[in-house]
GROMACS .gro file of N, CA, C and O in nm:
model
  368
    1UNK      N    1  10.742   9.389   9.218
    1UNK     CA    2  10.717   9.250   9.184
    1UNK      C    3  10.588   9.209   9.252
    1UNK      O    4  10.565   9.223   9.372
    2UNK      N    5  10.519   9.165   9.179
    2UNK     CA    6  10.394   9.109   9.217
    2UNK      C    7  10.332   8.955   9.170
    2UNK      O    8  10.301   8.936   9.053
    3UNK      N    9  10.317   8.848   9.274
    3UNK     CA   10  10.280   8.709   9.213
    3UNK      C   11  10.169   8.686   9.283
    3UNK      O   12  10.142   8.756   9.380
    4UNK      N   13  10.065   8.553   9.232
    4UNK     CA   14   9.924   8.530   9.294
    4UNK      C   15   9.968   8.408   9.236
    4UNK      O   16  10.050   8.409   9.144
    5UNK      N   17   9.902   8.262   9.301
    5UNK     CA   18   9.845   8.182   9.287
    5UNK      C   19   9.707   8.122   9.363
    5UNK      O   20   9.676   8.162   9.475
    6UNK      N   21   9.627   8.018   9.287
    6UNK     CA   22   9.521   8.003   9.365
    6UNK      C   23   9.543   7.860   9.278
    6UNK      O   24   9.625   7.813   9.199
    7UNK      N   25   9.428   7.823   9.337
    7UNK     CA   26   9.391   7.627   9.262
    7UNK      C   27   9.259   7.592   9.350
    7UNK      O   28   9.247   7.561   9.469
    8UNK      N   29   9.159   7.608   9.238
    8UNK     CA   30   9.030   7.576   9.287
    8UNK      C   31   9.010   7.376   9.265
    8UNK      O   32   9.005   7.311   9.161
    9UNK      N   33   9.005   7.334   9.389
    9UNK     CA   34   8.979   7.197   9.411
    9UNK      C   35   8.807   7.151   9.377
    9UNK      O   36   8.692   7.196   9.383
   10UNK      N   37   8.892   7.015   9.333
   10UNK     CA   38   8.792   6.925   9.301
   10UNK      C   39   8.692   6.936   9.341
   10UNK      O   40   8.699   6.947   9.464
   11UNK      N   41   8.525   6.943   9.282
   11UNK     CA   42   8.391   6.916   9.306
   11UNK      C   43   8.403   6.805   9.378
   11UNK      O   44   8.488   6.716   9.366
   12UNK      N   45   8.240   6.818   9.518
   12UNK     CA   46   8.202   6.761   9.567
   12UNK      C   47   8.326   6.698   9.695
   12UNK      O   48   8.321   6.588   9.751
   13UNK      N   49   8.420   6.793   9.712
   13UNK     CA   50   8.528   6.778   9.783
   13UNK      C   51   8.450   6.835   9.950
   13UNK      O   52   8.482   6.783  10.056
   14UNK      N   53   8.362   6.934   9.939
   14UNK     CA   54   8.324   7.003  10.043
   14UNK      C   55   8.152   7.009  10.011
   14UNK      O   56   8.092   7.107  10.055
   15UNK      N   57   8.074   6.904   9.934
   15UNK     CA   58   7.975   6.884   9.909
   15UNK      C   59   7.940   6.893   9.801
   15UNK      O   60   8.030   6.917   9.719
   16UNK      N   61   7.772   6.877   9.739
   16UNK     CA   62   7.756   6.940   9.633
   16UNK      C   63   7.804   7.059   9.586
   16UNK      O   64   7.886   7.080   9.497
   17UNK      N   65   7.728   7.154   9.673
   17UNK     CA   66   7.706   7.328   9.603
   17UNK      C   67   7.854   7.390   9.628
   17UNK      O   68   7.884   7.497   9.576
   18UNK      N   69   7.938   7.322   9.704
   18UNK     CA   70   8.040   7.400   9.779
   18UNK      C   71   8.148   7.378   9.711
   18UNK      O   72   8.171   7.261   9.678
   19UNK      N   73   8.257   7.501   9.667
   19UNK     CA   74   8.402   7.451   9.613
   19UNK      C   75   8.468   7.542   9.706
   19UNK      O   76   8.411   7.638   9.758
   20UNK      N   77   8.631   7.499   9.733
   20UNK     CA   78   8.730   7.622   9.780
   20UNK      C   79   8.828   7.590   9.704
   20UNK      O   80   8.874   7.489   9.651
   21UNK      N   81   8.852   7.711   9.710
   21UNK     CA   82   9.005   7.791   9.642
   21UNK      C   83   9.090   7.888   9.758
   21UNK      O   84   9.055   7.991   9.814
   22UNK      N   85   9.211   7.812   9.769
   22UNK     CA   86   9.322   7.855   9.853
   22UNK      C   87   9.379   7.959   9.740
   22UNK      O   88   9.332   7.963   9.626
   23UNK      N   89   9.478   8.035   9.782
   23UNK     CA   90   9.544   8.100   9.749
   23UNK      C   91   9.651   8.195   9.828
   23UNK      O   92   9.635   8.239   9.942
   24UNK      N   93   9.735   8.213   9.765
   24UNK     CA   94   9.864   8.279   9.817
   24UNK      C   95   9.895   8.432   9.714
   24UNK      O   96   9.892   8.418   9.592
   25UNK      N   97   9.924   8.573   9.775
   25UNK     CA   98   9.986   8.669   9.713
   25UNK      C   99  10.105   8.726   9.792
   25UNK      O  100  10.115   8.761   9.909
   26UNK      N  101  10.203   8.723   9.678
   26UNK     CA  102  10.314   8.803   9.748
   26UNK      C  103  10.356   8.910   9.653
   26UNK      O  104  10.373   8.891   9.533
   27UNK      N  105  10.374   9.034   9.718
   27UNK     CA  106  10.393   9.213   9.616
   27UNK      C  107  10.570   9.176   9.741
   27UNK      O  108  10.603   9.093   9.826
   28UNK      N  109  10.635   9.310   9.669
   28UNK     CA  110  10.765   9.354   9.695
   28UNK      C  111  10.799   9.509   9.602
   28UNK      O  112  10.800   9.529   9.480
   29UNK      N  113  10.816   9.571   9.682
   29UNK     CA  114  10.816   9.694   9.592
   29UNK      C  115  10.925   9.766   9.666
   29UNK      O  116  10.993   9.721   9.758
   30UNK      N  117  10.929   9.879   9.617
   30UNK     CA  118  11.086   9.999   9.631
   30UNK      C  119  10.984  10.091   9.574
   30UNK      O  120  10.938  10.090   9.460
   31UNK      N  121  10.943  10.213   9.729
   31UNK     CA  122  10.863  10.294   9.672
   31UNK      C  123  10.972  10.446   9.747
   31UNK      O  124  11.028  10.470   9.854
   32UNK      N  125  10.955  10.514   9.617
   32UNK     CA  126  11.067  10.628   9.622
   32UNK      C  127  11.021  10.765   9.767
   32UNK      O  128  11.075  10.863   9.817
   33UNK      N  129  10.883  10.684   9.784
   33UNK     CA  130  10.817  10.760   9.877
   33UNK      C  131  10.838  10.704  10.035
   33UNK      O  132  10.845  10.788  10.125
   34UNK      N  133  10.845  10.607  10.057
   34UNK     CA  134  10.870  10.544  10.133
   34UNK      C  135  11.058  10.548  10.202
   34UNK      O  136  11.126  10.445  10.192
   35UNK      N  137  11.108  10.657  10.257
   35UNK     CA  138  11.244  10.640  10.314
   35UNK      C  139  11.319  10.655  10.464
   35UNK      O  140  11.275  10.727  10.554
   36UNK      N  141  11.397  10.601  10.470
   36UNK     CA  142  11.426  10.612  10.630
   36UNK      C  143  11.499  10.768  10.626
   36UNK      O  144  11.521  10.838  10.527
   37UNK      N  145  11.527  10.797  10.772
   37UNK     CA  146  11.632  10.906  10.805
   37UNK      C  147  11.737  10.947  10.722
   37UNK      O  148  11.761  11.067  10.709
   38UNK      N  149  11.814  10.846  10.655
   38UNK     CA  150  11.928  10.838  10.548
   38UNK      C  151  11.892  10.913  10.457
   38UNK      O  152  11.966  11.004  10.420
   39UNK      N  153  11.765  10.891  10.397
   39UNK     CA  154  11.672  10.868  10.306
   39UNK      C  155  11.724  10.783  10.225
   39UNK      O  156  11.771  10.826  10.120
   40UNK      N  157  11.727  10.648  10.252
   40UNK     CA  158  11.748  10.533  10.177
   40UNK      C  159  11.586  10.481  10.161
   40UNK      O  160  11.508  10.497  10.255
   41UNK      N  161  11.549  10.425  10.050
   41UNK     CA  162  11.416  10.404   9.989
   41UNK      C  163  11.460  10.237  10.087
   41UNK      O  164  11.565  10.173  10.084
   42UNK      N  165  11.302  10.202  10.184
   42UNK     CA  166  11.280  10.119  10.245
   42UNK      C  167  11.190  10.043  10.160
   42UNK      O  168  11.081  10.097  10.139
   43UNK      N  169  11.216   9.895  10.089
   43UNK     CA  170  11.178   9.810  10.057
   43UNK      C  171  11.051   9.767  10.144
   43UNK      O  172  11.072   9.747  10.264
   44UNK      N  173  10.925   9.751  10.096
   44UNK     CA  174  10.819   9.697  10.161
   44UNK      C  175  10.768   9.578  10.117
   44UNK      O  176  10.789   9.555   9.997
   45UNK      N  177  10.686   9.465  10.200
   45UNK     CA  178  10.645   9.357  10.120
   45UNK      C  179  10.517   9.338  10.154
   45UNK      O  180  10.470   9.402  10.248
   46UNK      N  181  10.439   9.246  10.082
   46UNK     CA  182  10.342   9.245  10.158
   46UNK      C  183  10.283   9.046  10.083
   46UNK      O  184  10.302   8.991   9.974
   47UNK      N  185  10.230   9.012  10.177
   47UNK     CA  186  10.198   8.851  10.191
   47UNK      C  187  10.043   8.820  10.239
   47UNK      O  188  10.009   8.825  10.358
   48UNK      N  189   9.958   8.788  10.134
   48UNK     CA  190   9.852   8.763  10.120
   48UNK      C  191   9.809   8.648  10.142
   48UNK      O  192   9.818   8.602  10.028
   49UNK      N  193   9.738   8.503  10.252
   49UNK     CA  194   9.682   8.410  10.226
   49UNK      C  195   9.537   8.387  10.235
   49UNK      O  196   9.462   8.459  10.301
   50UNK      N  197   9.504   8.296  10.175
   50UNK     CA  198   9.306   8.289  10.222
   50UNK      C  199   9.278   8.194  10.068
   50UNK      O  200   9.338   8.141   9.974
   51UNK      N  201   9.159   8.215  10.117
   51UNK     CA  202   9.023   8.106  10.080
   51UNK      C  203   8.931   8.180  10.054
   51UNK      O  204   8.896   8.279  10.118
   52UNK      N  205   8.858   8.111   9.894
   52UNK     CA  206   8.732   8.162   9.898
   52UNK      C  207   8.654   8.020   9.880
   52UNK      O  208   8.688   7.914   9.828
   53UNK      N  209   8.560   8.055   9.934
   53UNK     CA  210   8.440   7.911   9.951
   53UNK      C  211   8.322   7.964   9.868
   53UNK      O  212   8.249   8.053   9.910
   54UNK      N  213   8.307   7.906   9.750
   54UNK     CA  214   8.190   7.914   9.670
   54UNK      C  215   8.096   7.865   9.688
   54UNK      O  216   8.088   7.746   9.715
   55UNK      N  217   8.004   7.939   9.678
   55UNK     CA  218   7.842   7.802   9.716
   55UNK      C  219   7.777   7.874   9.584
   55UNK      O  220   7.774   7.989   9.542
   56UNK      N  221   7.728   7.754   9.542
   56UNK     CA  222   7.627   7.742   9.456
   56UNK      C  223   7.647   7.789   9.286
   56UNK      O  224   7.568   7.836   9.204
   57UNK      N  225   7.779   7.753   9.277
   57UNK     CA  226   7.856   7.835   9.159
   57UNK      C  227   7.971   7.985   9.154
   57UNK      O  228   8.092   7.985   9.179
   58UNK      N  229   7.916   8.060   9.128
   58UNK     CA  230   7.980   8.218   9.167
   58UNK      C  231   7.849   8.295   9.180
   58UNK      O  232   7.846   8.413   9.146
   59UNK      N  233   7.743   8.236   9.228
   59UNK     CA  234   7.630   8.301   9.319
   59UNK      C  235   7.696   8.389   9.481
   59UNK      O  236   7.688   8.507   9.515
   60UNK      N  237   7.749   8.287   9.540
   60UNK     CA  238   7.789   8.338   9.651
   60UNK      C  239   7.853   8.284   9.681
   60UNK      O  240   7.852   8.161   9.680
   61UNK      N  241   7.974   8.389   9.738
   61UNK     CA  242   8.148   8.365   9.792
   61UNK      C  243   8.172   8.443   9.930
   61UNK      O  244   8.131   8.556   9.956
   62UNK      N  245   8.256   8.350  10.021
   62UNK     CA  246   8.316   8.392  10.131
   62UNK      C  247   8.459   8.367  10.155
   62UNK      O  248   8.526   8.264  10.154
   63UNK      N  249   8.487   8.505  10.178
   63UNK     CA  250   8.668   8.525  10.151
   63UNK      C  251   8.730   8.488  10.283
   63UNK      O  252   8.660   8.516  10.379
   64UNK      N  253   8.846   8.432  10.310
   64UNK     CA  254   8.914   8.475  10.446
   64UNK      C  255   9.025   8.479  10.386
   64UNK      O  256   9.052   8.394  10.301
   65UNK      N  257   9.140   8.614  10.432
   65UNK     CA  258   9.265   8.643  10.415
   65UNK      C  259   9.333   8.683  10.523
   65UNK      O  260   9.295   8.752  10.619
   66UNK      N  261   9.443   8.632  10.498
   66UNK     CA  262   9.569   8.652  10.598
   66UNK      C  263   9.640   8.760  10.566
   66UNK      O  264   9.663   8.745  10.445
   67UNK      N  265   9.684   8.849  10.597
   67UNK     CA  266   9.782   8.933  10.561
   67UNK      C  267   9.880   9.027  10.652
   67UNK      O  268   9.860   9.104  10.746
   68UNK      N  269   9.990   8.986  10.582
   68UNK     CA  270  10.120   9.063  10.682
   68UNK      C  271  10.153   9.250  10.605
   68UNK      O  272  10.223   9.275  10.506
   69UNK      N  273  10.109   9.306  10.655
   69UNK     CA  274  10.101   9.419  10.618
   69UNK      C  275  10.200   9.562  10.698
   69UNK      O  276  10.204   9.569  10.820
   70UNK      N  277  10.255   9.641  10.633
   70UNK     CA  278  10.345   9.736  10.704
   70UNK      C  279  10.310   9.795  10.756
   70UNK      O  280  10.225   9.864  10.699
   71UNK      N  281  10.329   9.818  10.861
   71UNK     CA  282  10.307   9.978  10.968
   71UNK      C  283  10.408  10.094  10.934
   71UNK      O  284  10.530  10.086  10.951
   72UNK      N  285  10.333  10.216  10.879
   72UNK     CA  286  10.452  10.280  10.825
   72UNK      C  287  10.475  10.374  10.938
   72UNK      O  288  10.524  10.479  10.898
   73UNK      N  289  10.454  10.370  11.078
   73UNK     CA  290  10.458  10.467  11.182
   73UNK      C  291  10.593  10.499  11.189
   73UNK      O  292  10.609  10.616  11.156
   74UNK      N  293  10.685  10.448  11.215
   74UNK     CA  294  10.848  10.457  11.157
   74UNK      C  295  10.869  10.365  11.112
   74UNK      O  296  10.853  10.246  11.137
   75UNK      N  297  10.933  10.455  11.001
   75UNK     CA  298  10.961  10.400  10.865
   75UNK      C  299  11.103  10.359  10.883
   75UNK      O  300  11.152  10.254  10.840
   76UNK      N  301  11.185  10.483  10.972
   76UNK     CA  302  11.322  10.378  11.042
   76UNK      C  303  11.295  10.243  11.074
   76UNK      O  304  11.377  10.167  11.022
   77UNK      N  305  11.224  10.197  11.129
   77UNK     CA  306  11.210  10.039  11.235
   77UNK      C  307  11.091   9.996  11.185
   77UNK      O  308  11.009   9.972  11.274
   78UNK      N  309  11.033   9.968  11.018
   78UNK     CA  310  10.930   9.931  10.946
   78UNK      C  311  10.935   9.796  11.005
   78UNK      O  312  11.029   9.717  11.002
   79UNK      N  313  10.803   9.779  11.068
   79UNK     CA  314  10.746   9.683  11.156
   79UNK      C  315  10.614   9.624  11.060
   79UNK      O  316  10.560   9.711  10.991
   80UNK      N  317  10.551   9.467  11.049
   80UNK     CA  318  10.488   9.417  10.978
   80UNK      C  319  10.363   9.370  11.089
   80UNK      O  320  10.370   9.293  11.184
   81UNK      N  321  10.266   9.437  11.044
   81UNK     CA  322  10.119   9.362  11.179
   81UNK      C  323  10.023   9.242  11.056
   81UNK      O  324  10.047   9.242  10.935
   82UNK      N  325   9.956   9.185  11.097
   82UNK     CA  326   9.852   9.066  11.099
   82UNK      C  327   9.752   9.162  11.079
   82UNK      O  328   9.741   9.265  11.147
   83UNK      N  329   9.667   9.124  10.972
   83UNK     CA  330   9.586   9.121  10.975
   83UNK      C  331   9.451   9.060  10.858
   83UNK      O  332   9.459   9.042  10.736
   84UNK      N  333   9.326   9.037  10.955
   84UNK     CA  334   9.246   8.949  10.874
   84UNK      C  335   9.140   8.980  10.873
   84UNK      O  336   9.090   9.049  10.961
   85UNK      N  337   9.077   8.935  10.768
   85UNK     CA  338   8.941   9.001  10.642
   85UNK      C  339   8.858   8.856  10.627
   85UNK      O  340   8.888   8.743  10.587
   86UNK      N  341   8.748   8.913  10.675
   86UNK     CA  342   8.604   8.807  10.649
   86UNK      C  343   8.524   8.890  10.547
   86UNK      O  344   8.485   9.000  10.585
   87UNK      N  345   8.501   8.857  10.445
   87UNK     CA  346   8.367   8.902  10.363
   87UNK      C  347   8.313   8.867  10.255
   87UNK      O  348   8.384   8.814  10.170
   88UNK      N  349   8.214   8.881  10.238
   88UNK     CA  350   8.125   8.808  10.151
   88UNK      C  351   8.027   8.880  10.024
   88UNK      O  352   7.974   8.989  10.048
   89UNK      N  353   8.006   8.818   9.896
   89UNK     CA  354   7.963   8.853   9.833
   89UNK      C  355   7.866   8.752   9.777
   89UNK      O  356   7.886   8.633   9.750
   90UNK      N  357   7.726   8.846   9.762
   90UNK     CA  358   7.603   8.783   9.709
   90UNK      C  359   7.557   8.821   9.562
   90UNK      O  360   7.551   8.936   9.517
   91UNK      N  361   7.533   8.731   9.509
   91UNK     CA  362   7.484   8.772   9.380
   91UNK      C  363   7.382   8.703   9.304
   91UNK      O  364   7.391   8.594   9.248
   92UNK      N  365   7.225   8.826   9.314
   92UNK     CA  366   7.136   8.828   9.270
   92UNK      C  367   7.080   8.754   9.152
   92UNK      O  368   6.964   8.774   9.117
   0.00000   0.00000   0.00000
């Protein structure tokens, strides 16, 4: 299962040139590869948040995302770490 939403807000909310768009992703999967000791197939999820800040149209965008992501070090005691993504794209 996989869902996304986003909702790019109103112009001139964050200036002229500038718009943001929030957004949220959430995946859920049952991967046959993924099993504990039992070998019972361990359900994984994963939870996406962030922002992209447009300047100047879709000239140039800067992302920030949140994400809760699996550590598959044991897969018995599947543990979820933080982590976050700055980056940017320019266009010529």
């Amino acid at each position: 299962v996989y869902a996304q939403a986003g909702y790019l807000l109103p112009k001139n909310l964050l200036g002229e040139k500038g718009r943001l768009q929030p957004y949220v992703a959430y995946s859920h999967a049952n991967f046959e590869g993924v099993k504990d000791a039992s070998g019972k197939v361990v359900p994984v999820q994963v939870l996406d948040i962030g922002g992209n800040y447009f300047l100047d149209g879709h000239h140039a965008k800067i992302t920030l995302n949140y994400r809760s992501r699996p550590d598959f070090t044991n897969v018995n005691a599947l543990r979820y770490r933080p982590e976050i993504t700055l980056q940017t794209m320019i266009y010529l």
